[in-house]
PDB file of C-alpha atoms (C1' of nucleotides) in Angstrom:
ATOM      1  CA  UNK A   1      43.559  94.507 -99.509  1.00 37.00           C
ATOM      2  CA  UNK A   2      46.907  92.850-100.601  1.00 39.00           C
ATOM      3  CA  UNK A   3      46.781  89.609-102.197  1.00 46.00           C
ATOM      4  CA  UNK A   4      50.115  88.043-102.509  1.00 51.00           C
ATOM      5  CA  UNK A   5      50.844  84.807-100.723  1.00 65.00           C
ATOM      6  CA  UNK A   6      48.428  83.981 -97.458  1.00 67.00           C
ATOM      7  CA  UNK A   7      50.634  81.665 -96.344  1.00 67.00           C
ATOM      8  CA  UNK A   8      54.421  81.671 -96.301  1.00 66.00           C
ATOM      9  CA  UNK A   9      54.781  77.535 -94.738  1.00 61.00           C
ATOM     10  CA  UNK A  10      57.560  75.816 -97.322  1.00 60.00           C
ATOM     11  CA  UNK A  11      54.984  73.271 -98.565  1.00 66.00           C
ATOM     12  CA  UNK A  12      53.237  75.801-100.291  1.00 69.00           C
ATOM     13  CA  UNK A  13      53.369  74.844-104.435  1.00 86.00           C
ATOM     14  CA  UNK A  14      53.587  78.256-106.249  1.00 89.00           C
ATOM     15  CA  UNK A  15      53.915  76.109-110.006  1.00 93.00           C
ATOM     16  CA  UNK A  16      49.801  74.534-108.386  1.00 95.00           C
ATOM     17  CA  UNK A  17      48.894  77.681-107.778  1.00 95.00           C
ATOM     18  CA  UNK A  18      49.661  79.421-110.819  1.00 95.00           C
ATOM     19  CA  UNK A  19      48.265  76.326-112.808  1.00 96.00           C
ATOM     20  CA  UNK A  20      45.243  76.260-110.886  1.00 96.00           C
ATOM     21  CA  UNK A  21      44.506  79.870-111.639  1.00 96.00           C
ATOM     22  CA  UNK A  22      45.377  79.574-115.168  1.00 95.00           C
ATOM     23  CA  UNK A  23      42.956  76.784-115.225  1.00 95.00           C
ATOM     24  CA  UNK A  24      39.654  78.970-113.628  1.00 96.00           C
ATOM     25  CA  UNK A  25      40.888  81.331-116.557  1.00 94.00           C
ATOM     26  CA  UNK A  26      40.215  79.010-118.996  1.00 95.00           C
ATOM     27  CA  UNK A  27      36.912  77.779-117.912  1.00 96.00           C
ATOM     28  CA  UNK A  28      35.514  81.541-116.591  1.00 94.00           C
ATOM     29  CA  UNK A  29      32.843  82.119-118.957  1.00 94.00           C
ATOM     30  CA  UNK A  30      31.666  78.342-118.473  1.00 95.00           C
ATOM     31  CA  UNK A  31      31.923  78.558-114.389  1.00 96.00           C
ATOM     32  CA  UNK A  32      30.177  81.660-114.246  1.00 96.00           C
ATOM     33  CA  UNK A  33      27.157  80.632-116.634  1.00 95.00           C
ATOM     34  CA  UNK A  34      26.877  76.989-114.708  1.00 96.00           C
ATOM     35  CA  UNK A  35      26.735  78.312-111.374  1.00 96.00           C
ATOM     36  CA  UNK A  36      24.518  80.700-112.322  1.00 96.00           C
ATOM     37  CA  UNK A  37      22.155  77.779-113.166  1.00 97.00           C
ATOM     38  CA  UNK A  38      23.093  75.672-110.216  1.00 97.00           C
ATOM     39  CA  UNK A  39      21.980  78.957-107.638  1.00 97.00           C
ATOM     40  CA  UNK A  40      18.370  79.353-109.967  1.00 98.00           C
ATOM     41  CA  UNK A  41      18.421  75.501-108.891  1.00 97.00           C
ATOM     42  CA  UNK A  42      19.450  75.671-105.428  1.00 97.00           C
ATOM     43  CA  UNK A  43      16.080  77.120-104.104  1.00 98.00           C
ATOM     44  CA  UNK A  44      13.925  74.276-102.859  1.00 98.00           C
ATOM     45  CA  UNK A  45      10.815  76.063-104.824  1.00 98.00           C
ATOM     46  CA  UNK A  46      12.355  76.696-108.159  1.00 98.00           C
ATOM     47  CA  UNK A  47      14.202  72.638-108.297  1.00 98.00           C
ATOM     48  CA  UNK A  48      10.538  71.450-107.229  1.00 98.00           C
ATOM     49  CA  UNK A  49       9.315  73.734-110.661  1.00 98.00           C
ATOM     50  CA  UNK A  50      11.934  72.103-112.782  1.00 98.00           C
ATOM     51  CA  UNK A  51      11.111  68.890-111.134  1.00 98.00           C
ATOM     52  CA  UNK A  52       7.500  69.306-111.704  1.00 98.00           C
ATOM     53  CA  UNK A  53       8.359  70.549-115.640  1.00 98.00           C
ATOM     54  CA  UNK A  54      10.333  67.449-116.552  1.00 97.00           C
ATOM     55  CA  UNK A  55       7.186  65.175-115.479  1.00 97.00           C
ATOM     56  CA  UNK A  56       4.773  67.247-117.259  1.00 97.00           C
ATOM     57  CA  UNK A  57       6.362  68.913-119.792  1.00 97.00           C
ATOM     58  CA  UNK A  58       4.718  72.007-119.372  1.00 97.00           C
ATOM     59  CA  UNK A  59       2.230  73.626-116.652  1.00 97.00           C
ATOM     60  CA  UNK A  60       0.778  77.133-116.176  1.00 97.00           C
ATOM     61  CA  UNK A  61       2.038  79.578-113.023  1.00 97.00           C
ATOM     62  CA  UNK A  62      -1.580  78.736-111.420  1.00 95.00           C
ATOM     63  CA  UNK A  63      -0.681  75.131-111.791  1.00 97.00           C
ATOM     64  CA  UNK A  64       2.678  76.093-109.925  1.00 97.00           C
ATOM     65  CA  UNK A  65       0.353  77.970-107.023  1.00 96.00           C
ATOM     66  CA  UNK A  66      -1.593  75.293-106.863  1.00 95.00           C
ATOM     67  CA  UNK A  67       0.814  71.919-106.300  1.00 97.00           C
ATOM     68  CA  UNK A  68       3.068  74.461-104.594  1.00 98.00           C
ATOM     69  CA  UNK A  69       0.161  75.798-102.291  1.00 97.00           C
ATOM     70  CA  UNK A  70       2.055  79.412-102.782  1.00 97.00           C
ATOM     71  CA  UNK A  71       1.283  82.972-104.239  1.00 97.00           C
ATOM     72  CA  UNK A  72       1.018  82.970-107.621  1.00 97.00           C
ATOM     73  CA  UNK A  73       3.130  86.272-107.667  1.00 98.00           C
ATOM     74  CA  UNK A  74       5.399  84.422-105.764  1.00 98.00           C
ATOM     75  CA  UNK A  75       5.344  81.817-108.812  1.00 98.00           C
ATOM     76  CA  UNK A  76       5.449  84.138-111.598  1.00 98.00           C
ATOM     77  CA  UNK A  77       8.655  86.133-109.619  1.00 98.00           C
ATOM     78  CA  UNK A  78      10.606  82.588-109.626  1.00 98.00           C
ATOM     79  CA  UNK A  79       9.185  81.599-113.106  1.00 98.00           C
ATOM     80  CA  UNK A  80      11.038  84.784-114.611  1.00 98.00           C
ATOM     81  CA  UNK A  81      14.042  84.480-113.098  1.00 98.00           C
ATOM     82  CA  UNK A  82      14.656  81.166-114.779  1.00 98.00           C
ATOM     83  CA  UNK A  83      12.927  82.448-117.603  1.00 98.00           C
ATOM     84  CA  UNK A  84      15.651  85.440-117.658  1.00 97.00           C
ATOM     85  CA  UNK A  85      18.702  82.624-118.000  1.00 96.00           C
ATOM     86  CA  UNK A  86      16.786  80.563-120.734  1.00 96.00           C
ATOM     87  CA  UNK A  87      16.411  77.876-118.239  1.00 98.00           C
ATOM     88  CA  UNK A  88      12.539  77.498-119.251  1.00 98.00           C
ATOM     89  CA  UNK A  89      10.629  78.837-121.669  1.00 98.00           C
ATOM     90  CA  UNK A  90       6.866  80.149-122.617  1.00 98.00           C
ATOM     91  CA  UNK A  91       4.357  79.429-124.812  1.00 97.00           C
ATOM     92  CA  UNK A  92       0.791  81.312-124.752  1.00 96.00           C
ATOM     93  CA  UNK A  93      -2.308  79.822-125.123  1.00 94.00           C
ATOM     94  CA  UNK A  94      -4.994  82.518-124.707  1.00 93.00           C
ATOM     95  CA  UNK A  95      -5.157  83.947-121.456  1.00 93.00           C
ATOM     96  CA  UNK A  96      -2.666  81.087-120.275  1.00 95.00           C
ATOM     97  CA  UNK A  97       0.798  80.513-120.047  1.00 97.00           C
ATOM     98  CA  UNK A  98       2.373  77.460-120.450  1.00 97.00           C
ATOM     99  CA  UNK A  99       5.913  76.790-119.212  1.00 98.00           C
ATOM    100  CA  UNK A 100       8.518  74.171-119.986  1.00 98.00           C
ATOM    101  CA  UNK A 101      12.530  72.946-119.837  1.00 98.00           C
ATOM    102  CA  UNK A 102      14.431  75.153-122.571  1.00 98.00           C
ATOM    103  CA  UNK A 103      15.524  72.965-125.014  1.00 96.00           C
ATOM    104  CA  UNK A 104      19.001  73.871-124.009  1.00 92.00           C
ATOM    105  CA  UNK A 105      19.644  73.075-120.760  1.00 91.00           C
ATOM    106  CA  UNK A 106      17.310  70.073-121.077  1.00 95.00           C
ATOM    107  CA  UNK A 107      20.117  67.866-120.851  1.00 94.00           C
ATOM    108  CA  UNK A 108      21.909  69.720-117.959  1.00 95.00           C
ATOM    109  CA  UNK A 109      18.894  69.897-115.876  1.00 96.00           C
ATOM    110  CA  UNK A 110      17.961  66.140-116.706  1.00 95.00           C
ATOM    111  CA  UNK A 111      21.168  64.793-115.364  1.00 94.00           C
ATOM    112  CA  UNK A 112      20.987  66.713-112.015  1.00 95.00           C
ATOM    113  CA  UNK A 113      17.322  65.906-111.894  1.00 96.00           C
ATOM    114  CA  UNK A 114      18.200  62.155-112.705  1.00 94.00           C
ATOM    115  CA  UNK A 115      19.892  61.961-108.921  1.00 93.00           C
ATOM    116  CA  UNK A 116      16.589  62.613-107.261  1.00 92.00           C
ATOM    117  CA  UNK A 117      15.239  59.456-105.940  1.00 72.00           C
ATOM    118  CA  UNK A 118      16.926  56.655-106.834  1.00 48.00           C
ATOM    119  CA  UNK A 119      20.268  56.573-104.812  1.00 40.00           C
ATOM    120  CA  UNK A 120      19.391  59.874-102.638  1.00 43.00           C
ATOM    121  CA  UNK A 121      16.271  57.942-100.781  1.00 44.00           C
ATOM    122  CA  UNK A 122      17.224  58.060 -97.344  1.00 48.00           C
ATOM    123  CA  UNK A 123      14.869  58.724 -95.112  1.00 45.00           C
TER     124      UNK A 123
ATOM    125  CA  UNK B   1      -3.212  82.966 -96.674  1.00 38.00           C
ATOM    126  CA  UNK B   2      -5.891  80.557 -98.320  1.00 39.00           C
ATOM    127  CA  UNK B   3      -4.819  77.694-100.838  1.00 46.00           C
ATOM    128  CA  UNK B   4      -7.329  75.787-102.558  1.00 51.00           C
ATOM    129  CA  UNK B   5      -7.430  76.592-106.465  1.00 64.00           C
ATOM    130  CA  UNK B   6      -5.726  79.353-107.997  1.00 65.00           C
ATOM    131  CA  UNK B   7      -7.123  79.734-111.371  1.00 68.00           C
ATOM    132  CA  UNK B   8     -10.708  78.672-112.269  1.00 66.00           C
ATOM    133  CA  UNK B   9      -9.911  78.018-115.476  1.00 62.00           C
ATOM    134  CA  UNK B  10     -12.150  75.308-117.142  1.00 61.00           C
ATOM    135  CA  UNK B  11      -8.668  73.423-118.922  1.00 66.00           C
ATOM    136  CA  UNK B  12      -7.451  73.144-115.129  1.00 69.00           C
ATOM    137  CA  UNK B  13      -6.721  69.347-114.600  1.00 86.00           C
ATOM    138  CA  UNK B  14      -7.564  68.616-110.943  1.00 89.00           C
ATOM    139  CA  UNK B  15      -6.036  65.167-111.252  1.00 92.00           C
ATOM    140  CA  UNK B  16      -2.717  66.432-112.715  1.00 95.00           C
ATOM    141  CA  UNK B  17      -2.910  68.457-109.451  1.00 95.00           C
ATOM    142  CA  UNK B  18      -3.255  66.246-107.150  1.00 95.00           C
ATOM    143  CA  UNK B  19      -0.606  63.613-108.931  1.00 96.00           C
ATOM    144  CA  UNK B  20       1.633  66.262-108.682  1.00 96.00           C
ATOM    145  CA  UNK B  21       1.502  66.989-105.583  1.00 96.00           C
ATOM    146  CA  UNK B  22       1.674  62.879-104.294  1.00 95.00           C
ATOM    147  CA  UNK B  23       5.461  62.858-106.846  1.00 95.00           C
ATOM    148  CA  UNK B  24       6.564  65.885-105.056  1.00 96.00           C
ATOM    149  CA  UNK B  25       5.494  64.239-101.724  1.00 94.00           C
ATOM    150  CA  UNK B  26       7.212  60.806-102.392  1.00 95.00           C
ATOM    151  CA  UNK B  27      10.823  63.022-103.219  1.00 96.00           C
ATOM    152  CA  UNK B  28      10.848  65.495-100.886  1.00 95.00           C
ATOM    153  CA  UNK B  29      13.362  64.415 -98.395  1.00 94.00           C
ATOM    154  CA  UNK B  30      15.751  64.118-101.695  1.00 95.00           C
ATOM    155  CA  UNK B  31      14.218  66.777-103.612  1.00 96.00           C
ATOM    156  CA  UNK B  32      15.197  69.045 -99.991  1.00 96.00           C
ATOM    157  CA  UNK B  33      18.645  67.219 -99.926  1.00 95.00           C
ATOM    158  CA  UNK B  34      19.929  67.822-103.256  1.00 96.00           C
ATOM    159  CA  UNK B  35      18.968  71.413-103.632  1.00 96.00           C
ATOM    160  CA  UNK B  36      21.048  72.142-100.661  1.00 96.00           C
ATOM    161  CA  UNK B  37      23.430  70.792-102.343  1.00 97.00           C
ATOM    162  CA  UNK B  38      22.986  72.530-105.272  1.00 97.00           C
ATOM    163  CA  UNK B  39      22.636  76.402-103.208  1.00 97.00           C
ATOM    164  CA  UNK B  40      25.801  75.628-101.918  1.00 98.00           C
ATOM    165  CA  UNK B  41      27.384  74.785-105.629  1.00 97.00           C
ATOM    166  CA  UNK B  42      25.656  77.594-106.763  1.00 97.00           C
ATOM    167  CA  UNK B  43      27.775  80.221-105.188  1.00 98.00           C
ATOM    168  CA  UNK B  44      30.293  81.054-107.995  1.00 98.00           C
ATOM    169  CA  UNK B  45      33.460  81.283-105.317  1.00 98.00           C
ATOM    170  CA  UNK B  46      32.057  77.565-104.169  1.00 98.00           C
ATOM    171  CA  UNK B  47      31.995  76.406-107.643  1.00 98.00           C
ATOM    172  CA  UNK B  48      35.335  77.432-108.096  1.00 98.00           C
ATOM    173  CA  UNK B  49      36.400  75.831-104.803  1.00 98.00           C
ATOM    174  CA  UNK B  50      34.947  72.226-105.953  1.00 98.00           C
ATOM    175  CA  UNK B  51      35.980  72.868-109.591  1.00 98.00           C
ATOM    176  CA  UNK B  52      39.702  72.748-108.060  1.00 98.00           C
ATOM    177  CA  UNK B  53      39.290  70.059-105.712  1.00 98.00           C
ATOM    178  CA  UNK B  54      37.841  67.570-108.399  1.00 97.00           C
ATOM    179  CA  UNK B  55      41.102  68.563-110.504  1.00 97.00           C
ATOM    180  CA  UNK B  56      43.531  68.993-107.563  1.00 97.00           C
ATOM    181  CA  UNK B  57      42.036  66.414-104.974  1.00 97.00           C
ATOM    182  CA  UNK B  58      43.082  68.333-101.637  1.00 97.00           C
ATOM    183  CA  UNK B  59      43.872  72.098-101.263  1.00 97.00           C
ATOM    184  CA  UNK B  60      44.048  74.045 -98.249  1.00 97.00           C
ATOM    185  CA  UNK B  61      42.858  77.237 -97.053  1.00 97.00           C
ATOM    186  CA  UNK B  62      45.208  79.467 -98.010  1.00 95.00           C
ATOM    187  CA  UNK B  63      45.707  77.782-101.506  1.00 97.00           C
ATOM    188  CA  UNK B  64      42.064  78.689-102.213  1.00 97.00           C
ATOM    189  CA  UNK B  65      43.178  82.292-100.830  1.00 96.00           C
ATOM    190  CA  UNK B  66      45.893  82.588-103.240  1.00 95.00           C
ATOM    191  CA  UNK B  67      44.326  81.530-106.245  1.00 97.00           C
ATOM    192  CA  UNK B  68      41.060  82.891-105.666  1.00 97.00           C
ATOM    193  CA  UNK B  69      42.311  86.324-104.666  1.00 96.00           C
ATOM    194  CA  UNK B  70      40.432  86.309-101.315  1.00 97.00           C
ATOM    195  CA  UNK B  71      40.765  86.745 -97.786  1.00 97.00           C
ATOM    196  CA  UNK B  72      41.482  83.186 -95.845  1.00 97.00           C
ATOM    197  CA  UNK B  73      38.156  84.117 -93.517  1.00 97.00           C
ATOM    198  CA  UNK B  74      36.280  84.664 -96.011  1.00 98.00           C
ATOM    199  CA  UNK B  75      37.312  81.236 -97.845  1.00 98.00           C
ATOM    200  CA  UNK B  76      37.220  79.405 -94.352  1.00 98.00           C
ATOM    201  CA  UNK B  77      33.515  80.159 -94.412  1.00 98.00           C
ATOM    202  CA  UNK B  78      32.816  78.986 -97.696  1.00 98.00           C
ATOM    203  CA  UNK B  79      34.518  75.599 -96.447  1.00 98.00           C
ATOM    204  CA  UNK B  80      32.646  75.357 -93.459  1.00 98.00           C
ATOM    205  CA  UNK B  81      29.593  75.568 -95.081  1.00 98.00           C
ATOM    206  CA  UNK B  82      30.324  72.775 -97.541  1.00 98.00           C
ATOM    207  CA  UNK B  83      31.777  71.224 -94.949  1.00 98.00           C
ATOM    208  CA  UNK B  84      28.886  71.121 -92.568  1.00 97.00           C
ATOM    209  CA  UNK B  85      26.474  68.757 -94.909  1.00 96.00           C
ATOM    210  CA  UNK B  86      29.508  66.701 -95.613  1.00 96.00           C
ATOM    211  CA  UNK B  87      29.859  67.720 -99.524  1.00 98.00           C
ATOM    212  CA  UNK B  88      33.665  68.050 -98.539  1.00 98.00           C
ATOM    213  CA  UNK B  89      35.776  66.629 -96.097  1.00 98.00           C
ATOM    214  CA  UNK B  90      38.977  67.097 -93.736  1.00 98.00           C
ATOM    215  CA  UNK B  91      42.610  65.758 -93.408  1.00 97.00           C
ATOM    216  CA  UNK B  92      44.621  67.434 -90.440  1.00 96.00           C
ATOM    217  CA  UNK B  93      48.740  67.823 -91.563  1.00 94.00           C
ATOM    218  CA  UNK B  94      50.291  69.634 -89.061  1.00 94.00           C
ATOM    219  CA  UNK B  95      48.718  72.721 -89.233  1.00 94.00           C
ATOM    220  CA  UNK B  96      47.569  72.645 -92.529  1.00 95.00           C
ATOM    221  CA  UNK B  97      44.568  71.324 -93.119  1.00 97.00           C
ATOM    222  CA  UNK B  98      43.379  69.944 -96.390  1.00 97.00           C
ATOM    223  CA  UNK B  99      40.336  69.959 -98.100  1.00 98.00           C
ATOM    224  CA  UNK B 100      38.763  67.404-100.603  1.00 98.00           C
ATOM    225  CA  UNK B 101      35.323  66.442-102.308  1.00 98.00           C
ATOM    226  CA  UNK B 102      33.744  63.849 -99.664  1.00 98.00           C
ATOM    227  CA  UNK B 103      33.434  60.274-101.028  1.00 97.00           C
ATOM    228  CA  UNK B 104      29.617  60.530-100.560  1.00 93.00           C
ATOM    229  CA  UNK B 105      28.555  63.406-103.124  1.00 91.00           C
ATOM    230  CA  UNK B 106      31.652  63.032-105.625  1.00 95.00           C
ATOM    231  CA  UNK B 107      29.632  61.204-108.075  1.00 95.00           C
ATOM    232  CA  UNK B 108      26.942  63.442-107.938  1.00 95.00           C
ATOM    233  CA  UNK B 109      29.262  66.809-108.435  1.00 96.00           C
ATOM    234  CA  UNK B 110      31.432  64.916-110.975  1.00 95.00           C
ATOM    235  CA  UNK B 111      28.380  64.982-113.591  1.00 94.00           C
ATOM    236  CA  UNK B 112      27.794  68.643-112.619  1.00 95.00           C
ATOM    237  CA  UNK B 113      31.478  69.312-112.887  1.00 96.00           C
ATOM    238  CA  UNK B 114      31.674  67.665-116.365  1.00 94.00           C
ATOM    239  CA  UNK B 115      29.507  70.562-117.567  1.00 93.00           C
ATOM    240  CA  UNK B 116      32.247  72.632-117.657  1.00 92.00           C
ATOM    241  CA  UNK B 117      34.125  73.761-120.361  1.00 72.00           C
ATOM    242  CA  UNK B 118      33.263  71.057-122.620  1.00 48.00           C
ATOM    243  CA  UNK B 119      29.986  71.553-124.507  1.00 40.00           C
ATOM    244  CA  UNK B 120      29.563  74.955-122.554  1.00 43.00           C
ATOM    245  CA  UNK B 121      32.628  77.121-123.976  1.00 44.00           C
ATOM    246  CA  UNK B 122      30.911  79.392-125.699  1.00 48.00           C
ATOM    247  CA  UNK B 123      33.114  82.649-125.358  1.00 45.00           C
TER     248      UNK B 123
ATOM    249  C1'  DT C   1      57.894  78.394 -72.930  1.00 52.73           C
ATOM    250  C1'  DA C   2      57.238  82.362 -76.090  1.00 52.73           C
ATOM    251  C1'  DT C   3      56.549  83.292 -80.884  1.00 52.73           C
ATOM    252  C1'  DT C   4      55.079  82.385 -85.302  1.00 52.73           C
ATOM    253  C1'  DT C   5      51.897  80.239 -88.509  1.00 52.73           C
ATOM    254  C1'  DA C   6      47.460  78.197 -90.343  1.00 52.73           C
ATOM    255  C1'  DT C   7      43.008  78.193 -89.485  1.00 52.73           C
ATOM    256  C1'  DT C   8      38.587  79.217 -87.429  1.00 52.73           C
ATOM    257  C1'  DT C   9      35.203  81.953 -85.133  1.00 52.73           C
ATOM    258  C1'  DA C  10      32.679  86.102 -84.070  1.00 52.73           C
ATOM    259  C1'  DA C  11      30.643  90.563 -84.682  1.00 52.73           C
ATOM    260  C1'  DG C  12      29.265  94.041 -87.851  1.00 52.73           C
ATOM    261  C1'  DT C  13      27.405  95.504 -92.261  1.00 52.73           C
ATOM    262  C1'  DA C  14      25.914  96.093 -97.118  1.00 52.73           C
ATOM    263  C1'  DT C  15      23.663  93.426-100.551  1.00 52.73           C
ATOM    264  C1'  DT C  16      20.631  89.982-102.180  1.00 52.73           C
ATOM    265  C1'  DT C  17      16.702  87.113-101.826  1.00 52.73           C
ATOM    266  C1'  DG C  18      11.942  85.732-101.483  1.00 52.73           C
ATOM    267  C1'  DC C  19       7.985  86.710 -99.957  1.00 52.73           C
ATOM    268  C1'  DT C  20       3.697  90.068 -99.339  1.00 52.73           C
ATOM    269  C1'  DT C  21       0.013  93.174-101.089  1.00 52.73           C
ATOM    270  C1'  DA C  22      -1.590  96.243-104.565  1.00 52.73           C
ATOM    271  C1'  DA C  23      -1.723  97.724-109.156  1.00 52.73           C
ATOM    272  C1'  DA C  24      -0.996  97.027-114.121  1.00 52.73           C
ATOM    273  C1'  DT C  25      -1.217  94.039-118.481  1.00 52.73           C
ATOM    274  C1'  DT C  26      -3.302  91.150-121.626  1.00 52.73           C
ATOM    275  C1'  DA C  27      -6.764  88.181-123.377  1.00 52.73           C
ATOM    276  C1'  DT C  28     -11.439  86.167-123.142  1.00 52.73           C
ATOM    277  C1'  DT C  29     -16.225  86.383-122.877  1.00 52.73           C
ATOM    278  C1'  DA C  30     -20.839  88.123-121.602  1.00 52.73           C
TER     279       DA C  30
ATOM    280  C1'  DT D   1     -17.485  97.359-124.813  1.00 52.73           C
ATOM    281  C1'  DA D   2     -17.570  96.161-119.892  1.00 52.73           C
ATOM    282  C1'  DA D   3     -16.423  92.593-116.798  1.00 52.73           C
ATOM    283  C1'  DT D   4     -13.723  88.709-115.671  1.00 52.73           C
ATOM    284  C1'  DA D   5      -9.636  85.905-115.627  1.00 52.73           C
ATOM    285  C1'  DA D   6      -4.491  84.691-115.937  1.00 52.73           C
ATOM    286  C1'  DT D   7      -0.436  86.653-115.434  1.00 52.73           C
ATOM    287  C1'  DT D   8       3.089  90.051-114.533  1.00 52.73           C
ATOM    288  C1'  DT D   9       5.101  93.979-112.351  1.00 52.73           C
ATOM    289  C1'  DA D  10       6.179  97.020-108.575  1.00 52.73           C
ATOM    290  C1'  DA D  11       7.009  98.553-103.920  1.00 52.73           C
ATOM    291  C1'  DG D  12       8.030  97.239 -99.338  1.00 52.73           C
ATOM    292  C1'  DC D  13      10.095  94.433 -95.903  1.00 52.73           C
ATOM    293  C1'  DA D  14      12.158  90.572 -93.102  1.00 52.73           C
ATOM    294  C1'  DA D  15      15.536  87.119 -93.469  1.00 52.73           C
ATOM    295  C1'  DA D  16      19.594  85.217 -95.476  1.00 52.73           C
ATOM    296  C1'  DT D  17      24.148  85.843 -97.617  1.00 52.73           C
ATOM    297  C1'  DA D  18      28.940  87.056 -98.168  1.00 52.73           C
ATOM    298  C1'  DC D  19      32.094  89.824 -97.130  1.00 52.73           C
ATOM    299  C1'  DT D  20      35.068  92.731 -93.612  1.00 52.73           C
ATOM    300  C1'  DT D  21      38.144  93.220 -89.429  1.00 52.73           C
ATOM    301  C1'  DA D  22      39.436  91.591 -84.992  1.00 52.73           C
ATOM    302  C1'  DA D  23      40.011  88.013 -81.815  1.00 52.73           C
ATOM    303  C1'  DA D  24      40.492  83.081 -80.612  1.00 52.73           C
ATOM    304  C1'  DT D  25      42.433  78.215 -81.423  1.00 52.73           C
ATOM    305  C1'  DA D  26      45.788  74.986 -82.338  1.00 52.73           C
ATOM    306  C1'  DA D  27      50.170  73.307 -83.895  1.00 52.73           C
ATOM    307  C1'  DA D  28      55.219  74.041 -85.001  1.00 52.73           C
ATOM    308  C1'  DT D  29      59.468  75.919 -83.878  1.00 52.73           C
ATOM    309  C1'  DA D  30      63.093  78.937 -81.880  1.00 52.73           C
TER     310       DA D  30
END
DNA sequence: TATTTATTTAAGTATTTGCTTAAATTATTA
DNA sequence: TAATAATTTAAGCAAATACTTAAATAAATA
């Protein structure tokens, strides 16, 4: 495919679009490692996990299959992925496992996690 | 599938359970709101869209196609999406129609927005 | 009114996602 | 050391996602 102009109308601001381009440039790396937190976070099960996590501090995958009422395969395959991106971390304790909030995205996660609640209450 | 206790393990605090399950309970219409939310941010081409909104307030179609290097369908579909649970909104101009962050959620992607660059340019 | 332009919608498809069940690890304990 | 327990990994599959191209809308203009 050809990617020049999509549309030719007179308004169009070629200096904004340059800019604006420019600007993703800039802020690539930072976009790309964000939104890569923000999908881990956009699956009902995994926010409830972080949710869960900020409470506690730290809980076990059977903990997770329990409050969750799911598989705890299912668990451990959601647990990893997050666990891949540094979003939480592991500590062992025998035969258990004990995750928590990585130290740092802690702040990140806290201030999304901050609008549940309060203001969002609707129903 | 049956649900009652995953592990057996004698550390496993019932009560912590049960609490956790009442919190996620008493959230879950937000918990369910703001993860949608947060799925929809999480698509990197979305991210980019809202990323230029917040810094260019309205764009339209075919300035996201330009600067994003992507067909206008499939950038009208990334709109509608965002579109349909009101995290954006519409302005009609002729035939151009322009796209901004809705009143409603701008507070709430401002503080994920301000991730960006700042704190998390690490490359 | 016919044509052009900006946008949306629809159908088709390859990829990704999130579960399932079964098997493999790893550590505890009898 | 054998059995049990907590967790992870792997394979398989149905559903969701994000694009493509083609067609449909809707508004401006010649």
């Amino acid at each position: 495919m050809k990617f020049e102009t999509s549309c030719i109308r007179a308004e169009a601001d070629h200096v904004q679009i340059l800019r604006c381009k420019e600007d993703l440039n800039a802020v690539s790396t930072s976009i790309e490692a964000i939104s890569k937190i923000m999908a881990l976070a956009g699956n009902e099960v995994r926010f409830k996990i972080l949710f869960l996590l900020q409470r506690e501090t730290e809980l076990c995958p059977c903990d997770f299959a329990d409050i969750l009422e799911m598989s705890v395969p299912a668990i451990s395959q959601h647990l990893r992925k997050m666990r891949d991106v540094n979003v939480i971390s592991t500590r062992r304790e025998g035969q258990t496992i004990f995750y928590s909030i990585s130290k740092e995205n802690e702040a990140f996660l806290t201030s999304i996690l901050s609008n549940i609640e309060s203001e969002r209450k609707i129903a």
